[in-house]
């Protein structure tokens, strides 16, 4: 990846709907080489997709919670069952395997406090292998960006 690729990727992260012509103009390439580079970045797997970024409040999901999960044990079957179950929970936006006292950190969005309670009782508690859950609620967001720092 060279500096031109980094500029292309930065521009695409900021506006995934930019036209090839506008992207080429912004980067200083002609349209054909610009399109070839973007396609090469897509084919390499560096660009994994394009998505619309939604306002969580306007989408009806104003509650963000961070859950620290401790597993009962680290047997391969326990870990696999937990991870498979988490992949099916749409409320879980992110699930990270972590170091420290807990095993996983989840970012969860729900519509309300009662929605969080339903999520916990009906969706998360039945997941096998969980020994403990600690929750922190976000009261506000200082920064949220999907843009990776490529410079």
Coordinates of N, CA and C in Angstrom, one line a residue:
X1 N 0.9 -1.2 0.0 CA 0.0 0.0 0.0 C 0.9 1.2 0.0
X2 N 0.7 2.1 -1.0 CA 1.5 3.3 -1.1 C 0.7 4.5 -0.6
X3 N 1.3 5.7 -0.7 CA 0.6 6.9 -0.2 C -0.6 7.2 -1.0
X4 N -0.7 6.9 -2.3 CA -1.9 7.1 -3.1 C -3.0 6.2 -2.6
X5 N -2.7 4.9 -2.3 CA -3.7 4.0 -1.8 C -4.2 4.5 -0.5
X6 N -3.3 5.0 0.4 CA -3.8 5.5 1.7 C -4.7 6.7 1.5
X7 N -4.4 7.6 0.5 CA -5.3 8.8 0.3 C -6.6 8.3 -0.3
X8 N -6.6 7.3 -1.2 CA -7.8 6.7 -1.7 C -8.7 6.1 -0.5
X9 N -8.1 5.4 0.3 CA -8.8 4.7 1.4 C -9.3 5.7 2.4
X10 N -8.5 6.8 2.7 CA -9.0 7.8 3.6 C -10.2 8.5 3.0
X11 N -10.2 8.8 1.7 CA -11.3 9.5 1.0 C -12.5 8.6 1.0
X12 N -12.4 7.3 0.7 CA -13.5 6.4 0.7 C -14.1 6.2 2.1
X13 N -13.2 6.2 3.1 CA -13.8 6.0 4.5 C -14.6 7.2 4.9
X14 N -14.3 8.4 4.4 CA -15.0 9.6 4.7 C -16.3 9.7 3.9
X15 N -16.3 9.2 2.6 CA -17.5 9.2 1.8 C -17.4 8.0 0.9
X16 N -18.1 6.9 1.3 CA -18.1 5.7 0.5 C -19.0 5.8 -0.8
X17 N -19.7 6.9 -0.9 CA -20.6 7.1 -2.1 C -20.0 8.0 -3.1
X18 N -18.8 8.5 -2.8 CA -18.1 9.4 -3.8 C -18.0 8.7 -5.2
X19 N -18.2 9.5 -6.2 CA -18.1 9.0 -7.5 C -16.6 8.7 -7.9
X20 N -16.4 7.9 -8.8 CA -15.0 7.6 -9.2 C -14.4 8.9 -9.7
X21 N -15.1 9.7 -10.5 CA -14.6 10.9 -11.1 C -14.2 11.9 -9.9
X22 N -15.0 12.0 -8.9 CA -14.7 12.9 -7.8 C -13.6 12.4 -7.0
X23 N -13.5 11.1 -6.8 CA -12.4 10.5 -6.1 C -11.1 10.7 -6.8
X24 N -11.1 10.5 -8.1 CA -9.9 10.6 -9.0 C -9.4 12.1 -8.9
X25 N -10.4 13.0 -9.0 CA -10.0 14.5 -8.9 C -9.4 14.8 -7.6
X26 N -10.0 14.3 -6.5 CA -9.5 14.6 -5.1 C -8.1 14.0 -4.9
X27 N -7.8 12.9 -5.5 CA -6.5 12.2 -5.2 C -5.5 12.6 -6.3
X28 N -6.0 13.1 -7.4 CA -5.0 13.6 -8.4 C -4.7 12.5 -9.4
X29 N -5.6 11.6 -9.7 CA -5.4 10.6 -10.7 C -6.5 10.8 -11.8
X30 N -6.2 10.1 -12.9 CA -7.3 10.1 -13.9 C -8.3 8.9 -13.5
X31 N -9.5 8.9 -14.0 CA -10.5 8.0 -13.6 C -10.2 6.5 -13.7
X32 N -9.6 6.1 -14.8 CA -9.3 4.7 -15.1 C -8.3 4.1 -14.0
X33 N -7.1 4.8 -13.8 CA -6.2 4.2 -12.8 C -6.8 4.3 -11.4
X34 N -7.6 5.3 -11.1 CA -8.3 5.4 -9.8 C -9.2 4.2 -9.6
X35 N -10.0 3.9 -10.6 CA -10.9 2.7 -10.5 C -10.2 1.4 -10.4
X36 N -9.1 1.3 -11.1 CA -8.3 0.1 -11.0 C -7.7 -0.1 -9.6
X37 N -7.2 1.0 -9.0 CA -6.7 0.9 -7.7 C -7.7 0.5 -6.7
X38 N -8.9 1.2 -6.8 CA -10.0 0.8 -5.8 C -10.4 -0.6 -6.0
X39 N -10.5 -1.1 -7.2 CA -10.9 -2.5 -7.4 C -9.8 -3.4 -6.8
X40 N -8.6 -3.1 -7.0 CA -7.5 -3.9 -6.5 C -7.5 -3.9 -4.9
X41 N -7.9 -2.8 -4.3 CA -8.0 -2.7 -2.9 C -9.2 -3.6 -2.4
X42 N -10.2 -3.6 -3.2 CA -11.4 -4.4 -2.8 C -11.0 -5.9 -3.0
X43 N -10.4 -6.3 -4.1 CA -10.0 -7.7 -4.3 C -9.0 -8.2 -3.3
X44 N -8.1 -7.3 -2.8 CA -7.1 -7.7 -1.8 C -7.8 -8.0 -0.5
X45 N -9.0 -7.5 -0.3 CA -9.7 -7.7 1.0 C -9.5 -6.5 2.0
X46 N -8.7 -5.5 1.6 CA -8.4 -4.4 2.4 C -9.7 -3.6 2.6
X47 N -10.5 -3.4 1.5 CA -11.8 -2.8 1.6 C -12.7 -4.0 1.6
X48 N -13.5 -4.1 2.8 CA -14.3 -5.3 3.0 C -15.8 -5.0 2.7
X49 N -16.2 -3.8 2.4 CA -17.5 -3.5 2.1 C -17.8 -2.0 2.2
X50 N -19.0 -1.6 1.9 CA -19.5 -0.2 2.1 C -20.8 -0.3 2.8
X51 N -21.0 0.7 3.7 CA -22.2 0.7 4.5 C -22.7 2.1 4.8
X52 N -24.0 2.3 5.1 CA -24.5 3.6 5.5 C -24.3 3.6 7.0
X53 N -23.9 4.7 7.6 CA -23.8 4.9 9.0 C -25.0 5.6 9.5
X54 N -25.7 4.9 10.5 CA -27.0 5.4 10.9 C -26.9 6.1 12.3
X55 N -27.7 7.1 12.5 CA -27.9 7.7 13.8 C -28.6 6.8 14.7
X56 N -28.0 6.4 15.8 CA -28.6 5.4 16.7 C -29.9 5.9 17.3
X57 N -29.9 7.1 17.7 CA -31.1 7.7 18.4 C -32.2 7.7 17.4
X58 N -32.0 8.2 16.2 CA -33.1 8.3 15.2 C -33.5 6.9 14.7
X59 N -32.6 5.9 14.8 CA -33.0 4.6 14.5 C -33.7 3.9 15.6
X60 N -33.9 4.6 16.7 CA -34.6 4.0 17.9 C -33.8 3.1 18.8
X61 N -32.5 3.3 18.7 CA -31.6 2.5 19.6 C -30.7 3.5 20.4
X62 N -31.2 4.2 21.3 CA -30.4 5.3 22.0 C -29.6 4.7 23.1
X63 N -29.8 3.5 23.6 CA -29.0 3.0 24.7 C -27.9 2.1 24.2
X64 N -26.6 2.6 24.6 CA -25.4 1.8 24.3 C -24.9 1.3 25.7
X65 N -24.6 0.0 25.7 CA -24.0 -0.6 26.9 C -22.8 -1.4 26.5
X66 N -21.8 -1.4 27.4 CA -20.6 -2.2 27.3 C -20.6 -3.2 28.3
X67 N -20.5 -4.5 27.9 CA -20.6 -5.6 28.8 C -19.3 -6.3 28.8
X68 N -18.8 -6.6 30.0 CA -17.6 -7.4 30.2 C -18.1 -8.8 30.6
X69 N -17.7 -9.8 29.8 CA -18.1 -11.1 30.0 C -17.0 -12.0 30.5
X70 N -17.2 -12.7 31.6 CA -16.3 -13.7 32.1 C -16.9 -15.1 31.8
X71 N -16.1 -16.0 31.2 CA -16.6 -17.3 30.9 C -16.3 -18.2 32.1
X72 N -17.2 -19.3 32.2 CA -17.0 -20.2 33.3 C -15.7 -21.0 33.1
X73 N -15.3 -21.3 31.9 CA -14.0 -21.9 31.7 C -13.5 -21.6 30.3
X74 N -12.3 -22.0 29.9 CA -11.8 -21.7 28.6 C -11.7 -22.9 27.7
X75 N -12.5 -23.9 28.0 CA -12.5 -25.2 27.2 C -12.9 -24.8 25.8
X76 N -12.3 -25.4 24.8 CA -12.6 -25.0 23.4 C -14.1 -25.1 23.1
X77 N -14.8 -26.1 23.7 CA -16.2 -26.2 23.4 C -17.0 -25.0 24.0
X78 N -16.6 -24.6 25.2 CA -17.2 -23.4 25.9 C -17.0 -22.2 25.1
X79 N -15.8 -21.9 24.6 CA -15.5 -20.7 23.9 C -16.3 -20.8 22.5
X80 N -16.2 -21.9 21.9 CA -16.9 -22.0 20.6 C -18.4 -21.8 20.7
X81 N -19.0 -22.4 21.7 CA -20.5 -22.2 21.9 C -20.8 -20.8 22.2
X82 N -20.0 -20.1 23.1 CA -20.3 -18.7 23.4 C -20.2 -17.8 22.1
X83 N -19.1 -18.0 21.4 CA -18.8 -17.1 20.2 C -19.9 -17.4 19.2
X84 N -20.3 -18.6 19.0 CA -21.4 -18.9 18.0 C -22.7 -18.2 18.4
X85 N -23.0 -18.3 19.7 CA -24.2 -17.7 20.2 C -24.2 -16.2 20.0
X86 N -23.1 -15.5 20.3 CA -22.9 -14.1 20.2 C -23.1 -13.6 18.8
X87 N -22.7 -14.4 17.8 CA -22.8 -14.0 16.4 C -24.3 -13.9 16.0
X88 N -25.2 -14.6 16.7 CA -26.6 -14.5 16.4 C -27.4 -13.4 17.1
X89 N -26.7 -12.6 18.0 CA -27.4 -11.6 18.7 C -27.2 -10.3 18.0
X90 N -28.3 -9.8 17.3 CA -28.2 -8.6 16.5 C -27.9 -7.3 17.4
X91 N -28.3 -7.4 18.6 CA -28.1 -6.2 19.5 C -26.6 -6.0 19.8
X92 N -25.8 -7.0 19.6 CA -24.3 -7.0 19.8 C -23.7 -6.4 18.6
X93 N -23.2 -5.2 18.7 CA -22.5 -4.6 17.5 C -21.1 -5.0 17.4
X94 N -20.4 -5.2 18.5 CA -19.0 -5.6 18.5 C -18.8 -6.6 19.7
X95 N -17.9 -7.6 19.5 CA -17.5 -8.5 20.5 C -16.0 -8.7 20.3
X96 N -15.3 -8.3 21.4 CA -13.8 -8.4 21.4 C -13.3 -9.4 22.4
X97 N -12.4 -10.2 22.1 CA -11.7 -11.1 23.0 C -10.7 -10.2 23.7
X98 N -10.6 -10.2 25.0 CA -9.8 -9.3 25.7 C -8.8 -9.9 26.7
X99 N -7.8 -9.2 27.1 CA -6.9 -9.6 28.2 C -7.5 -9.1 29.5
X100 N -7.0 -9.5 30.6 CA -7.5 -9.0 31.8 C -8.4 -9.9 32.6
X101 N -9.2 -9.4 33.5 CA -10.0 -10.2 34.4 C -11.2 -10.8 33.6
X102 N -11.7 -10.1 32.6 CA -12.8 -10.6 31.8 C -12.3 -11.1 30.5
X103 N -13.1 -11.9 29.8 CA -12.7 -12.6 28.6 C -13.2 -11.9 27.3
X104 N -14.3 -11.2 27.4 CA -14.9 -10.5 26.2 C -15.4 -9.2 26.6
X105 N -15.4 -8.3 25.6 CA -16.0 -7.0 25.8 C -17.0 -6.8 24.6
X106 N -18.3 -6.6 25.0 CA -19.4 -6.5 24.0 C -19.9 -5.0 24.0
X107 N -20.2 -4.5 22.8 CA -20.9 -3.3 22.7 C -22.3 -3.7 22.2
X108 N -23.3 -3.2 23.0 CA -24.7 -3.6 22.7 C -25.5 -2.4 22.6
X109 N -26.5 -2.4 21.7 CA -27.5 -1.3 21.5 C -28.9 -1.8 21.7
X110 N -29.7 -1.0 22.4 CA -31.1 -1.4 22.7 C -31.9 -0.2 22.7
X111 N -33.2 -0.3 22.6 CA -34.2 0.8 22.5 C -34.5 1.5 23.9
X112 N -34.3 0.8 25.0 CA -34.6 1.3 26.3 C -34.0 0.5 27.4
X113 N -34.2 1.0 28.6 CA -33.7 0.2 29.8 C -34.5 -1.1 29.9
X114 N -35.8 -1.1 29.6 CA -36.6 -2.3 29.6 C -36.1 -3.2 28.5
X115 N -35.7 -2.6 27.4 CA -35.2 -3.4 26.2 C -33.9 -4.1 26.6
X116 N -33.1 -3.4 27.4 CA -31.8 -4.0 27.9 C -32.1 -5.2 28.8
X117 N -33.1 -5.0 29.7 CA -33.5 -6.1 30.6 C -34.0 -7.3 29.8
X118 N -34.8 -7.1 28.8 CA -35.3 -8.2 27.9 C -34.1 -8.8 27.2
X119 N -33.2 -8.0 26.7 CA -32.0 -8.6 26.0 C -31.2 -9.5 27.0
X120 N -31.0 -9.0 28.2 CA -30.3 -9.8 29.2 C -31.0 -11.1 29.5
X121 N -32.3 -11.0 29.9 CA -33.0 -12.2 30.3 C -33.3 -13.2 29.2
X122 N -33.7 -12.7 28.1 CA -34.1 -13.6 27.0 C -33.1 -13.9 26.0
X123 N -32.1 -13.1 25.8 CA -31.1 -13.4 24.8 C -29.7 -13.7 25.3
X124 N -29.2 -13.0 26.3 CA -27.8 -13.2 26.8 C -27.8 -14.3 27.8
X125 N -28.6 -14.2 28.8 CA -28.5 -15.2 29.9 C -28.6 -16.7 29.4
X126 N -29.4 -17.0 28.4 CA -29.4 -18.4 27.8 C -28.1 -18.8 27.1
X127 N -27.2 -17.9 26.8 CA -25.9 -18.2 26.2 C -25.1 -19.1 27.1
X128 N -24.7 -20.2 26.6 CA -23.9 -21.2 27.5 C -22.5 -20.7 27.8
X129 N -22.0 -21.0 29.0 CA -20.7 -20.8 29.4 C -20.4 -19.4 30.1
X130 N -21.4 -18.6 30.3 CA -21.1 -17.3 30.9 C -21.1 -17.5 32.4
X131 N -20.0 -17.0 33.1 CA -19.9 -17.1 34.5 C -20.3 -15.7 35.2
X132 N -20.0 -14.6 34.4 CA -20.3 -13.3 35.0 C -20.4 -12.2 33.9
X133 N -21.2 -11.2 34.2 CA -21.5 -10.1 33.3 C -21.4 -8.8 34.1
X134 N -20.6 -7.9 33.7 CA -20.6 -6.5 34.2 C -21.0 -5.6 33.1
X135 N -21.9 -4.6 33.4 CA -22.4 -3.7 32.4 C -22.0 -2.3 32.8
X136 N -21.6 -1.5 31.8 CA -21.5 0.0 31.9 C -22.3 0.6 30.8
X137 N -23.1 1.6 31.2 CA -23.9 2.3 30.2 C -23.2 3.6 29.7
X138 N -23.3 3.9 28.4 CA -22.7 5.1 27.9 C -23.7 6.2 28.1
X139 N -23.3 7.3 28.8 CA -24.2 8.5 29.0 C -24.1 9.4 27.8
X140 N -23.1 9.3 27.0 CA -22.9 10.2 25.9 C -21.7 9.7 25.1
X141 N -21.5 10.2 23.9 CA -20.4 9.8 23.0 C -19.6 11.0 22.7
X142 N -18.3 11.0 23.0 CA -17.4 12.0 22.7 C -16.9 11.9 21.3
X143 N -16.6 10.7 20.9 CA -16.0 10.4 19.5 C -16.5 9.1 19.1
X144 N -16.9 9.0 17.8 CA -17.2 7.7 17.2 C -16.9 7.9 15.7
X145 N -16.0 7.1 15.2 CA -15.6 7.2 13.8 C -15.3 5.9 13.2
X146 N -15.7 5.6 12.0 CA -15.3 4.4 11.3 C -14.0 4.6 10.6
X147 N -13.4 5.8 10.6 CA -12.3 6.1 9.8 C -11.0 5.7 10.5
X148 N -10.2 4.8 9.8 CA -8.9 4.3 10.4 C -7.9 5.4 10.1
X149 N -6.9 5.6 11.0 CA -5.9 6.6 10.7 C -4.8 6.0 9.9
X150 N -4.8 6.3 8.6 CA -3.8 5.6 7.7 C -2.6 6.5 7.4
X151 N -2.5 7.7 7.9 CA -1.3 8.5 7.7 C -0.1 8.1 8.5

